[in-house]
PDB file of C-alpha atoms and ligand atoms in Angstrom:
ATOM      1  CA  MET G   1      42.821  29.478 149.115  1.00  0.00           C
ATOM      2  CA  THR G   2      39.211  29.977 148.199  1.00  0.00           C
ATOM      3  CA  VAL G   3      36.829  28.277 150.564  1.00  0.00           C
ATOM      4  CA  ALA G   4      34.075  26.383 148.745  1.00  0.00           C
ATOM      5  CA  ARG G   5      30.677  27.742 149.576  1.00  0.00           C
ATOM      6  CA  PHE G   6      27.656  25.527 149.136  1.00  0.00           C
ATOM      7  CA  ASP G   7      23.930  26.174 148.974  1.00  0.00           C
ATOM      8  CA  LEU G   8      22.017  23.091 147.919  1.00  0.00           C
ATOM      9  CA  HIS G   9      18.388  24.201 148.152  1.00  0.00           C
ATOM     10  CA  MET G  10      16.732  27.155 146.413  1.00  0.00           C
ATOM     11  CA  HIS G  11      13.823  28.078 144.154  1.00  0.00           C
ATOM     12  CA  SER G  12      13.246  29.948 140.916  1.00  0.00           C
ATOM     13  CA  CYS G  13      10.059  31.191 139.234  1.00  0.00           C
ATOM     14  CA  PHE G  14       9.654  27.716 137.733  1.00  0.00           C
ATOM     15  CA  SER G  15       8.023  26.955 141.098  1.00  0.00           C
ATOM     16  CA  ASP G  16       7.319  29.530 143.820  1.00  0.00           C
ATOM     17  CA  GLY G  17      10.564  31.524 143.736  1.00  0.00           C
ATOM     18  CA  PHE G  18      10.519  35.070 142.434  1.00  0.00           C
ATOM     19  CA  LEU G  19      13.553  35.128 140.182  1.00  0.00           C
ATOM     20  CA  ALA G  20      14.137  33.552 136.800  1.00  0.00           C
ATOM     21  CA  PRO G  21      16.978  30.984 136.917  1.00  0.00           C
ATOM     22  CA  THR G  22      19.404  33.346 135.154  1.00  0.00           C
ATOM     23  CA  GLU G  23      18.763  36.156 137.663  1.00  0.00           C
ATOM     24  CA  LEU G  24      18.920  33.732 140.563  1.00  0.00           C
ATOM     25  CA  VAL G  25      22.281  32.342 139.455  1.00  0.00           C
ATOM     26  CA  SER G  26      23.714  35.850 139.164  1.00  0.00           C
ATOM     27  CA  LYS G  27      22.656  36.505 142.755  1.00  0.00           C
ATOM     28  CA  VAL G  28      24.173  33.181 143.833  1.00  0.00           C
ATOM     29  CA  PHE G  29      27.437  34.195 142.201  1.00  0.00           C
ATOM     30  CA  GLU G  30      27.388  37.669 143.814  1.00  0.00           C
ATOM     31  CA  ALA G  31      26.806  36.036 147.199  1.00  0.00           C
ATOM     32  CA  GLY G  32      30.088  34.138 146.838  1.00  0.00           C
ATOM     33  CA  ILE G  33      28.535  30.682 146.510  1.00  0.00           C
ATOM     34  CA  THR G  34      30.558  28.368 144.290  1.00  0.00           C
ATOM     35  CA  THR G  35      28.377  25.222 144.245  1.00  0.00           C
ATOM     36  CA  PHE G  36      24.616  25.334 144.372  1.00  0.00           C
ATOM     37  CA  ALA G  37      21.533  23.371 143.368  1.00  0.00           C
ATOM     38  CA  LEU G  38      18.282  24.627 141.895  1.00  0.00           C
ATOM     39  CA  THR G  39      15.567  22.637 143.678  1.00  0.00           C
ATOM     40  CA  ASP G  40      12.176  23.826 142.487  1.00  0.00           C
ATOM     41  CA  HIS G  41       9.064  22.116 143.844  1.00  0.00           C
ATOM     42  CA  ASP G  42       8.307  19.003 141.780  1.00  0.00           C
ATOM     43  CA  THR G  43       9.904  20.310 138.598  1.00  0.00           C
ATOM     44  CA  ILE G  44      13.252  20.320 136.837  1.00  0.00           C
ATOM     45  CA  ASP G  45      12.129  22.790 134.181  1.00  0.00           C
ATOM     46  CA  GLY G  46      14.530  25.538 135.312  1.00  0.00           C
ATOM     47  CA  VAL G  47      17.649  23.394 135.671  1.00  0.00           C
ATOM     48  CA  ARG G  48      19.061  23.745 132.158  1.00  0.00           C
ATOM     49  CA  GLU G  49      18.796  27.540 132.204  1.00  0.00           C
ATOM     50  CA  ALA G  50      20.459  27.657 135.639  1.00  0.00           C
ATOM     51  CA  GLN G  51      23.275  25.372 134.510  1.00  0.00           C
ATOM     52  CA  LYS G  52      23.880  27.463 131.426  1.00  0.00           C
ATOM     53  CA  GLN G  53      24.191  30.679 133.447  1.00  0.00           C
ATOM     54  CA  ALA G  54      26.348  28.945 136.077  1.00  0.00           C
ATOM     55  CA  ALA G  55      28.746  27.781 133.354  1.00  0.00           C
ATOM     56  CA  LEU G  56      29.023  31.351 132.065  1.00  0.00           C
ATOM     57  CA  LEU G  57      29.905  32.576 135.537  1.00  0.00           C
ATOM     58  CA  GLY G  58      32.245  29.686 136.330  1.00  0.00           C
ATOM     59  CA  ILE G  59      30.293  28.231 139.245  1.00  0.00           C
ATOM     60  CA  GLU G  60      28.807  24.767 139.690  1.00  0.00           C
ATOM     61  CA  CYS G  61      25.068  24.116 139.415  1.00  0.00           C
ATOM     62  CA  LEU G  62      23.892  20.662 140.484  1.00  0.00           C
ATOM     63  CA  SER G  63      20.643  19.420 139.033  1.00  0.00           C
ATOM     64  CA  GLY G  64      17.963  19.247 141.684  1.00  0.00           C
ATOM     65  CA  VAL G  65      14.295  19.083 142.568  1.00  0.00           C
ATOM     66  CA  GLU G  66      12.355  19.285 145.851  1.00  0.00           C
ATOM     67  CA  ILE G  67       9.702  16.583 145.815  1.00  0.00           C
ATOM     68  CA  SER G  68       6.601  16.607 148.013  1.00  0.00           C
ATOM     69  CA  SER G  69       5.798  13.310 149.701  1.00  0.00           C
ATOM     70  CA  LYS G  70       3.764  11.928 152.533  1.00  0.00           C
ATOM     71  CA  TRP G  71       5.006  10.052 155.571  1.00  0.00           C
ATOM     72  CA  ARG G  72       2.257   8.977 157.980  1.00  0.00           C
ATOM     73  CA  ASP G  73       0.126  12.132 158.136  1.00  0.00           C
ATOM     74  CA  THR G  74       2.908  14.595 157.479  1.00  0.00           C
ATOM     75  CA  GLU G  75       3.935  16.261 154.249  1.00  0.00           C
ATOM     76  CA  ILE G  76       7.675  15.707 153.893  1.00  0.00           C
ATOM     77  CA  HIS G  77       9.913  17.403 151.334  1.00  0.00           C
ATOM     78  CA  ILE G  78      12.760  15.484 149.780  1.00  0.00           C
ATOM     79  CA  VAL G  79      15.494  17.352 147.953  1.00  0.00           C
ATOM     80  CA  ALA G  80      16.946  15.228 145.165  1.00  0.00           C
ATOM     81  CA  LEU G  81      20.425  16.248 144.033  1.00  0.00           C
ATOM     82  CA  LYS G  82      22.496  15.288 141.012  1.00  0.00           C
ATOM     83  CA  ILE G  83      19.572  13.534 139.400  1.00  0.00           C
ATOM     84  CA  ASP G  84      19.731  12.579 135.753  1.00  0.00           C
ATOM     85  CA  ILE G  85      17.306  15.123 134.315  1.00  0.00           C
ATOM     86  CA  ASN G  86      16.916  12.982 131.207  1.00  0.00           C
ATOM     87  CA  ASN G  87      15.652   9.999 133.169  1.00  0.00           C
ATOM     88  CA  GLU G  88      12.258   9.240 131.630  1.00  0.00           C
ATOM     89  CA  TYR G  89      10.842   7.512 134.696  1.00  0.00           C
ATOM     90  CA  LEU G  90      11.514  10.525 136.919  1.00  0.00           C
ATOM     91  CA  GLN G  91      10.191  12.869 134.232  1.00  0.00           C
ATOM     92  CA  GLU G  92       6.951  10.869 134.116  1.00  0.00           C
ATOM     93  CA  LYS G  93       6.603  10.952 137.885  1.00  0.00           C
ATOM     94  CA  LEU G  94       7.160  14.711 137.958  1.00  0.00           C
ATOM     95  CA  ILE G  95       4.416  15.170 135.364  1.00  0.00           C
ATOM     96  CA  GLU G  96       2.097  13.288 137.745  1.00  0.00           C
ATOM     97  CA  GLN G  97       3.181  15.590 140.593  1.00  0.00           C
ATOM     98  CA  LYS G  98       2.367  18.624 138.449  1.00  0.00           C
ATOM     99  CA  GLN G  99      -1.076  17.189 137.778  1.00  0.00           C
ATOM    100  CA  ARG G 100      -1.618  16.740 141.528  1.00  0.00           C
ATOM    101  CA  ARG G 101      -0.545  20.355 142.050  1.00  0.00           C
ATOM    102  CA  ARG G 102      -2.917  21.585 139.341  1.00  0.00           C
ATOM    103  CA  GLU G 103      -5.892  19.739 140.811  1.00  0.00           C
ATOM    104  CA  ARG G 104      -5.122  21.039 144.296  1.00  0.00           C
ATOM    105  CA  ALA G 105      -4.671  24.614 143.032  1.00  0.00           C
ATOM    106  CA  GLN G 106      -8.117  24.472 141.404  1.00  0.00           C
ATOM    107  CA  LEU G 107      -9.722  23.141 144.589  1.00  0.00           C
ATOM    108  CA  MET G 108      -7.939  25.809 146.632  1.00  0.00           C
ATOM    109  CA  SER G 109      -9.298  28.444 144.306  1.00  0.00           C
ATOM    110  CA  LYS G 110     -12.840  27.238 145.106  1.00  0.00           C
ATOM    111  CA  GLU G 111     -12.090  27.459 148.811  1.00  0.00           C
ATOM    112  CA  LEU G 112     -10.711  30.972 148.417  1.00  0.00           C
ATOM    113  CA  GLU G 113     -13.886  31.981 146.610  1.00  0.00           C
ATOM    114  CA  LYS G 114     -15.790  31.248 149.838  1.00  0.00           C
ATOM    115  CA  ILE G 115     -13.756  33.880 151.653  1.00  0.00           C
ATOM    116  CA  GLY G 116     -14.256  36.498 148.968  1.00  0.00           C
ATOM    117  CA  ILE G 117     -11.445  35.963 146.438  1.00  0.00           C
ATOM    118  CA  LYS G 118     -12.926  35.370 142.995  1.00  0.00           C
ATOM    119  CA  ASN G 119     -11.152  33.410 140.265  1.00  0.00           C
ATOM    120  CA  ALA G 120      -7.908  33.026 142.181  1.00  0.00           C
ATOM    121  CA  TYR G 121      -6.725  30.222 139.903  1.00  0.00           C
ATOM    122  CA  GLU G 122      -7.293  32.216 136.720  1.00  0.00           C
ATOM    123  CA  LYS G 123      -5.744  35.374 138.185  1.00  0.00           C
ATOM    124  CA  VAL G 124      -2.534  33.627 139.225  1.00  0.00           C
ATOM    125  CA  LYS G 125      -2.420  31.524 136.064  1.00  0.00           C
ATOM    126  CA  GLU G 126      -2.357  34.689 133.997  1.00  0.00           C
ATOM    127  CA  ARG G 127       0.833  35.706 135.788  1.00  0.00           C
ATOM    128  CA  VAL G 128       2.681  32.415 135.984  1.00  0.00           C
ATOM    129  CA  GLY G 129       1.803  30.822 132.640  1.00  0.00           C
ATOM    130  CA  PRO G 130       2.781  27.142 132.514  1.00  0.00           C
ATOM    131  CA  VAL G 131       4.110  27.055 136.094  1.00  0.00           C
ATOM    132  CA  GLU G 132       2.039  25.052 138.585  1.00  0.00           C
ATOM    133  CA  ILE G 133       0.380  27.196 141.232  1.00  0.00           C
ATOM    134  CA  GLY G 134       1.410  26.536 144.819  1.00  0.00           C
ATOM    135  CA  ARG G 135       0.351  27.939 148.128  1.00  0.00           C
ATOM    136  CA  ALA G 136       2.954  30.708 147.956  1.00  0.00           C
ATOM    137  CA  HIS G 137       1.363  32.080 144.766  1.00  0.00           C
ATOM    138  CA  TYR G 138      -1.987  32.297 146.509  1.00  0.00           C
ATOM    139  CA  ALA G 139      -0.335  33.823 149.558  1.00  0.00           C
ATOM    140  CA  LYS G 140       0.896  36.670 147.392  1.00  0.00           C
ATOM    141  CA  LEU G 141      -2.599  37.202 145.973  1.00  0.00           C
ATOM    142  CA  LEU G 142      -4.080  37.254 149.478  1.00  0.00           C
ATOM    143  CA  ILE G 143      -1.533  39.850 150.594  1.00  0.00           C
ATOM    144  CA  GLU G 144      -2.378  42.021 147.588  1.00  0.00           C
ATOM    145  CA  ASN G 145      -6.043  41.775 148.522  1.00  0.00           C
ATOM    146  CA  GLY G 146      -5.418  42.928 152.069  1.00  0.00           C
ATOM    147  CA  TYR G 147      -5.842  39.592 153.851  1.00  0.00           C
ATOM    148  CA  GLY G 148      -2.592  39.970 155.778  1.00  0.00           C
ATOM    149  CA  LYS G 149       0.727  41.781 155.729  1.00  0.00           C
ATOM    150  CA  ASP G 150       3.162  38.955 155.062  1.00  0.00           C
ATOM    151  CA  PHE G 151       3.518  35.300 154.100  1.00  0.00           C
ATOM    152  CA  GLN G 152       3.816  34.164 157.700  1.00  0.00           C
ATOM    153  CA  THR G 153       0.461  35.701 158.657  1.00  0.00           C
ATOM    154  CA  ILE G 154      -1.283  34.476 155.510  1.00  0.00           C
ATOM    155  CA  PHE G 155      -0.075  30.898 155.944  1.00  0.00           C
ATOM    156  CA  LYS G 156      -1.080  30.925 159.577  1.00  0.00           C
ATOM    157  CA  HIS G 157      -4.632  32.155 158.941  1.00  0.00           C
ATOM    158  CA  TYR G 158      -5.504  30.767 155.508  1.00  0.00           C
ATOM    159  CA  LEU G 159      -3.245  28.192 153.952  1.00  0.00           C
ATOM    160  CA  THR G 160      -2.484  25.583 156.589  1.00  0.00           C
ATOM    161  CA  LYS G 161      -4.393  22.552 157.858  1.00  0.00           C
ATOM    162  CA  GLY G 162      -7.798  23.459 159.249  1.00  0.00           C
ATOM    163  CA  LYS G 163      -7.781  26.953 157.728  1.00  0.00           C
ATOM    164  CA  PRO G 164     -10.226  28.200 155.044  1.00  0.00           C
ATOM    165  CA  GLY G 165      -7.948  28.076 151.988  1.00  0.00           C
ATOM    166  CA  TYR G 166      -6.272  24.755 152.768  1.00  0.00           C
ATOM    167  CA  VAL G 167      -6.777  21.672 150.660  1.00  0.00           C
ATOM    168  CA  SER G 168      -4.888  18.512 151.535  1.00  0.00           C
ATOM    169  CA  ASN G 169      -2.928  16.792 148.835  1.00  0.00           C
ATOM    170  CA  GLN G 170      -2.533  13.137 148.006  1.00  0.00           C
ATOM    171  CA  TRP G 171       1.233  13.183 147.725  1.00  0.00           C
ATOM    172  CA  PRO G 172       2.973   9.879 147.033  1.00  0.00           C
ATOM    173  CA  SER G 173       4.592   8.092 149.940  1.00  0.00           C
ATOM    174  CA  LEU G 174       8.110   8.863 151.090  1.00  0.00           C
ATOM    175  CA  LYS G 175       9.089   5.371 149.980  1.00  0.00           C
ATOM    176  CA  GLU G 176       7.839   5.915 146.430  1.00  0.00           C
ATOM    177  CA  VAL G 177       9.608   9.251 146.100  1.00  0.00           C
ATOM    178  CA  LEU G 178      12.882   7.749 147.304  1.00  0.00           C
ATOM    179  CA  GLU G 179      12.529   5.063 144.676  1.00  0.00           C
ATOM    180  CA  TRP G 180      12.112   7.658 141.888  1.00  0.00           C
ATOM    181  CA  ILE G 181      15.229   9.487 143.057  1.00  0.00           C
ATOM    182  CA  THR G 182      17.311   6.342 143.266  1.00  0.00           C
ATOM    183  CA  THR G 183      16.140   5.310 139.800  1.00  0.00           C
ATOM    184  CA  ALA G 184      17.326   8.654 138.412  1.00  0.00           C
ATOM    185  CA  ASN G 185      20.730   8.204 140.120  1.00  0.00           C
ATOM    186  CA  GLY G 186      20.049  11.074 142.492  1.00  0.00           C
ATOM    187  CA  ILE G 187      21.040  11.708 146.089  1.00  0.00           C
ATOM    188  CA  ALA G 188      18.030  11.983 148.411  1.00  0.00           C
ATOM    189  CA  VAL G 189      18.233  14.651 151.110  1.00  0.00           C
ATOM    190  CA  LEU G 190      15.598  15.149 153.798  1.00  0.00           C
ATOM    191  CA  ALA G 191      14.664  18.842 153.541  1.00  0.00           C
ATOM    192  CA  HIS G 192      14.364  21.117 156.609  1.00  0.00           C
ATOM    193  CA  PRO G 193      13.670  18.357 159.193  1.00  0.00           C
ATOM    194  CA  GLY G 194      13.041  20.989 161.869  1.00  0.00           C
ATOM    195  CA  ARG G 195       9.949  22.272 160.091  1.00  0.00           C
ATOM    196  CA  TYR G 196       7.668  19.269 160.398  1.00  0.00           C
ATOM    197  CA  LYS G 197       6.577  19.764 164.000  1.00  0.00           C
ATOM    198  CA  LEU G 198       7.408  16.130 164.825  1.00  0.00           C
ATOM    199  CA  THR G 199       8.222  14.910 168.329  1.00  0.00           C
ATOM    200  CA  ALA G 200      11.772  13.675 168.911  1.00  0.00           C
ATOM    201  CA  ASN G 201      10.497  10.129 168.692  1.00  0.00           C
ATOM    202  CA  GLN G 202       8.582  10.685 165.461  1.00  0.00           C
ATOM    203  CA  LEU G 203      11.612  12.360 163.910  1.00  0.00           C
ATOM    204  CA  LYS G 204      13.722   9.308 164.765  1.00  0.00           C
ATOM    205  CA  HIS G 205      11.138   7.044 163.148  1.00  0.00           C
ATOM    206  CA  LEU G 206      11.154   9.246 160.066  1.00  0.00           C
ATOM    207  CA  LEU G 207      14.948   9.127 159.866  1.00  0.00           C
ATOM    208  CA  THR G 208      14.926   5.357 160.284  1.00  0.00           C
ATOM    209  CA  ASN G 209      12.443   4.924 157.419  1.00  0.00           C
ATOM    210  CA  PHE G 210      14.234   7.488 155.285  1.00  0.00           C
ATOM    211  CA  LYS G 211      17.590   5.790 155.707  1.00  0.00           C
ATOM    212  CA  ASN G 212      16.185   2.266 155.182  1.00  0.00           C
ATOM    213  CA  GLU G 213      14.452   3.305 151.977  1.00  0.00           C
ATOM    214  CA  GLY G 214      17.493   4.858 150.336  1.00  0.00           C
ATOM    215  CA  GLY G 215      17.879   8.339 151.871  1.00  0.00           C
ATOM    216  CA  VAL G 216      21.477   9.546 151.930  1.00  0.00           C
ATOM    217  CA  ALA G 217      21.558  12.933 153.668  1.00  0.00           C
ATOM    218  CA  MET G 218      19.594  15.437 155.723  1.00  0.00           C
ATOM    219  CA  GLU G 219      19.677  19.209 155.865  1.00  0.00           C
ATOM    220  CA  VAL G 220      21.443  20.258 159.015  1.00  0.00           C
ATOM    221  CA  VAL G 221      21.908  23.924 158.163  1.00  0.00           C
ATOM    222  CA  THR G 222      18.938  25.652 156.565  1.00  0.00           C
ATOM    223  CA  ALA G 223      17.459  29.124 157.056  1.00  0.00           C
ATOM    224  CA  SER G 224      14.533  27.840 159.113  1.00  0.00           C
ATOM    225  CA  HIS G 225      16.740  26.007 161.668  1.00  0.00           C
ATOM    226  CA  ASN G 226      17.876  27.976 164.716  1.00  0.00           C
ATOM    227  CA  SER G 227      21.231  27.203 166.324  1.00  0.00           C
ATOM    228  CA  GLN G 228      19.684  24.693 168.707  1.00  0.00           C
ATOM    229  CA  GLN G 229      18.064  22.826 165.803  1.00  0.00           C
ATOM    230  CA  ILE G 230      21.354  22.862 163.876  1.00  0.00           C
ATOM    231  CA  GLU G 231      22.992  21.176 166.838  1.00  0.00           C
ATOM    232  CA  GLN G 232      20.138  18.667 167.206  1.00  0.00           C
ATOM    233  CA  MET G 233      20.215  17.795 163.478  1.00  0.00           C
ATOM    234  CA  ALA G 234      23.995  17.475 163.473  1.00  0.00           C
ATOM    235  CA  LYS G 235      23.717  14.868 166.243  1.00  0.00           C
ATOM    236  CA  LEU G 236      20.944  13.015 164.451  1.00  0.00           C
ATOM    237  CA  SER G 237      22.831  12.971 161.149  1.00  0.00           C
ATOM    238  CA  ASP G 238      25.715  11.367 162.979  1.00  0.00           C
ATOM    239  CA  GLN G 239      23.500   8.881 164.810  1.00  0.00           C
ATOM    240  CA  PHE G 240      21.651   7.826 161.643  1.00  0.00           C
ATOM    241  CA  GLN G 241      24.733   7.845 159.442  1.00  0.00           C
ATOM    242  CA  LEU G 242      23.278  10.430 157.128  1.00  0.00           C
ATOM    243  CA  LEU G 243      25.453  12.995 155.381  1.00  0.00           C
ATOM    244  CA  ALA G 244      24.863  16.622 156.289  1.00  0.00           C
ATOM    245  CA  SER G 245      23.553  19.132 153.747  1.00  0.00           C
ATOM    246  CA  VAL G 246      23.295  22.898 153.662  1.00  0.00           C
ATOM    247  CA  GLY G 247      20.589  24.834 151.853  1.00  0.00           C
ATOM    248  CA  SER G 248      19.046  28.262 152.251  1.00  0.00           C
ATOM    249  CA  ASP G 249      15.616  27.451 150.724  1.00  0.00           C
ATOM    250  CA  PHE G 250      15.898  30.878 149.124  1.00  0.00           C
ATOM    251  CA  HIS G 251      12.775  32.028 147.228  1.00  0.00           C
ATOM    252  CA  GLY G 252      13.597  35.688 146.619  1.00  0.00           C
ATOM    253  CA  GLU G 253      14.517  38.674 148.705  1.00  0.00           C
ATOM    254  CA  GLY G 254      12.187  39.936 151.363  1.00  0.00           C
ATOM    255  CA  VAL G 255       9.619  37.204 150.932  1.00  0.00           C
ATOM    256  CA  HIS G 256      10.868  34.415 153.136  1.00  0.00           C
ATOM    257  CA  ALA G 257      13.525  34.747 155.789  1.00  0.00           C
ATOM    258  CA  ALA G 258      16.137  32.888 153.726  1.00  0.00           C
ATOM    259  CA  LYS G 259      19.018  34.907 152.277  1.00  0.00           C
ATOM    260  CA  LEU G 260      21.792  33.888 149.932  1.00  0.00           C
ATOM    261  CA  GLY G 261      25.328  33.583 151.265  1.00  0.00           C
ATOM    262  CA  ALA G 262      24.219  33.948 154.875  1.00  0.00           C
ATOM    263  CA  LEU G 263      24.157  30.363 156.146  1.00  0.00           C
ATOM    264  CA  SER G 264      26.266  29.226 159.051  1.00  0.00           C
ATOM    265  CA  LEU G 265      28.868  26.534 158.504  1.00  0.00           C
ATOM    266  CA  LEU G 266      28.161  22.892 159.284  1.00  0.00           C
ATOM    267  CA  PRO G 267      29.097  21.873 162.835  1.00  0.00           C
ATOM    268  CA  SER G 268      32.521  20.237 162.777  1.00  0.00           C
ATOM    269  CA  GLN G 269      31.318  16.704 163.585  1.00  0.00           C
ATOM    270  CA  CYS G 270      29.187  16.567 160.416  1.00  0.00           C
ATOM    271  CA  ARG G 271      30.115  14.637 157.303  1.00  0.00           C
ATOM    272  CA  PRO G 272      29.333  17.098 154.498  1.00  0.00           C
ATOM    273  CA  ILE G 273      27.308  15.784 151.592  1.00  0.00           C
ATOM    274  CA  TRP G 274      29.841  17.085 149.056  1.00  0.00           C
ATOM    275  CA  HIS G 275      32.359  14.509 150.295  1.00  0.00           C
ATOM    276  CA  TYR G 276      30.010  11.952 148.747  1.00  0.00           C
ATOM    277  CA  TRP G 277      30.613  13.074 145.187  1.00  0.00           C
ATOM    278  CA  SER G 278      34.209  14.174 145.602  1.00  0.00           C
ATOM    279  CA  GLU G 279      35.048  10.711 147.019  1.00  0.00           C
ATOM    280  CA  SER G 280      33.166   8.841 144.310  1.00  0.00           C
ATOM    281  CA  LYS G 281      34.931  10.722 141.507  1.00  0.00           C
TER     282      LYS G 281
HETATM  283  P1  AMP F 301       3.151  24.031 148.464  1.00  0.00           P
HETATM  284  O1  AMP F 301       4.349  23.202 148.058  1.00  0.00           O
HETATM  285  O2  AMP F 301       2.407  24.597 147.299  1.00  0.00           O
HETATM  286  O3  AMP F 301       2.271  23.330 149.445  1.00  0.00           O
HETATM  287  O4  AMP F 301       3.711  25.309 149.200  1.00  0.00           O
HETATM  288  C1  AMP F 301       4.726  25.206 150.147  1.00  0.00           C
HETATM  289  C2  AMP F 301       5.552  26.465 150.067  1.00  0.00           C
HETATM  290  O5  AMP F 301       4.882  27.536 150.700  1.00  0.00           O
HETATM  291  C3  AMP F 301       6.883  26.377 150.788  1.00  0.00           C
HETATM  292  O6  AMP F 301       7.862  25.845 149.958  1.00  0.00           O
HETATM  293  C4  AMP F 301       7.169  27.812 151.071  1.00  0.00           C
HETATM  294  O7  AMP F 301       7.662  28.447 149.914  1.00  0.00           O
HETATM  295  C5  AMP F 301       5.808  28.375 151.363  1.00  0.00           C
HETATM  296  N1  AMP F 301       5.480  28.382 152.810  1.00  0.00           N
HETATM  297  C6  AMP F 301       4.991  27.374 153.536  1.00  0.00           C
HETATM  298  N2  AMP F 301       4.766  27.758 154.810  1.00  0.00           N
HETATM  299  C7  AMP F 301       5.140  29.044 154.881  1.00  0.00           C
HETATM  300  C8  AMP F 301       5.155  30.030 155.912  1.00  0.00           C
HETATM  301  N3  AMP F 301       4.732  29.743 157.148  1.00  0.00           N
HETATM  302  N4  AMP F 301       5.628  31.238 155.615  1.00  0.00           N
HETATM  303  C9  AMP F 301       6.045  31.537 154.388  1.00  0.00           C
HETATM  304  N5  AMP F 301       6.040  30.665 153.365  1.00  0.00           N
HETATM  305  C10 AMP F 301       5.599  29.436 153.599  1.00  0.00           C
HETATM  306 MN1   MN F 302       8.423  27.074 148.252  1.00  0.00          MN
HETATM  307 MN1   MN F 303      10.262  22.627 151.482  1.00  0.00          MN
HETATM  308 MN1   MN F 304      12.265  24.566 149.300  1.00  0.00          MN
END
């Protein structure tokens, strides 16, 4: 019997990933994954291409998007799965997100000018065309200009709160984003909960709000969680009655730590998110 392999969080060059959807899906297939979701930041523009390639290879591609939101003072990412990509309300909201990204990218470019990088926005725009520029695009430019050796170093010194190239963003509230997802018949998953640097108490408050406002699942296994965090998140998913999701957050080889086909299995007490759609069939 073939064991289903899931990876419900990854990026293509329609946001800050390095592969085109078609190339990405081929890699997904080679890694032995049979169900995956393309979850670019605030855009669904790559989903159709990914689904087309997945159909050719006989694997399942769920529609997805990773939406940036704000909860208290923290930027929280919500992965929306199985959304109706034709839903006009969601499409409108994602256009607004792109506008927010564009304005931030232009402000960031001005900040980067102060530390010696000229015309960062124009330089990256030339490469990425219609894609909205995110921090990872600038990170690459900074590496090329000798500002640091890898993404980790660049983010630490330039692109995070309090650092010279950082510009805060007015993301919509967690509550608003959950409402968009619900309207588009999607399943809302809290992305990489271990990454937000919240205290145990704050994380519980976040999970309470998330659940009350329509959240369905949380990532338990993701590349940035160590084994202790996987255990902690498994317990919390149980306690808050949230389904457990699995996603690499793959952006391309050698750039971030995430690899395809290398995630550990969900701890046995978890209720996997895929039971949700197999039960409701
Ligand atoms: P943005 O959505 O434009 O604010 O950029 C966030 C993205 O930057 C994340 O999705 C990652 O791809 C990348 N990123 C954030 N922090 C780091 C880090 N410490 N190291 C490497 N990549 C990072
Ligand atoms: Mn990213
Ligand atoms: Mn994220
Ligand atoms: Mn991601």
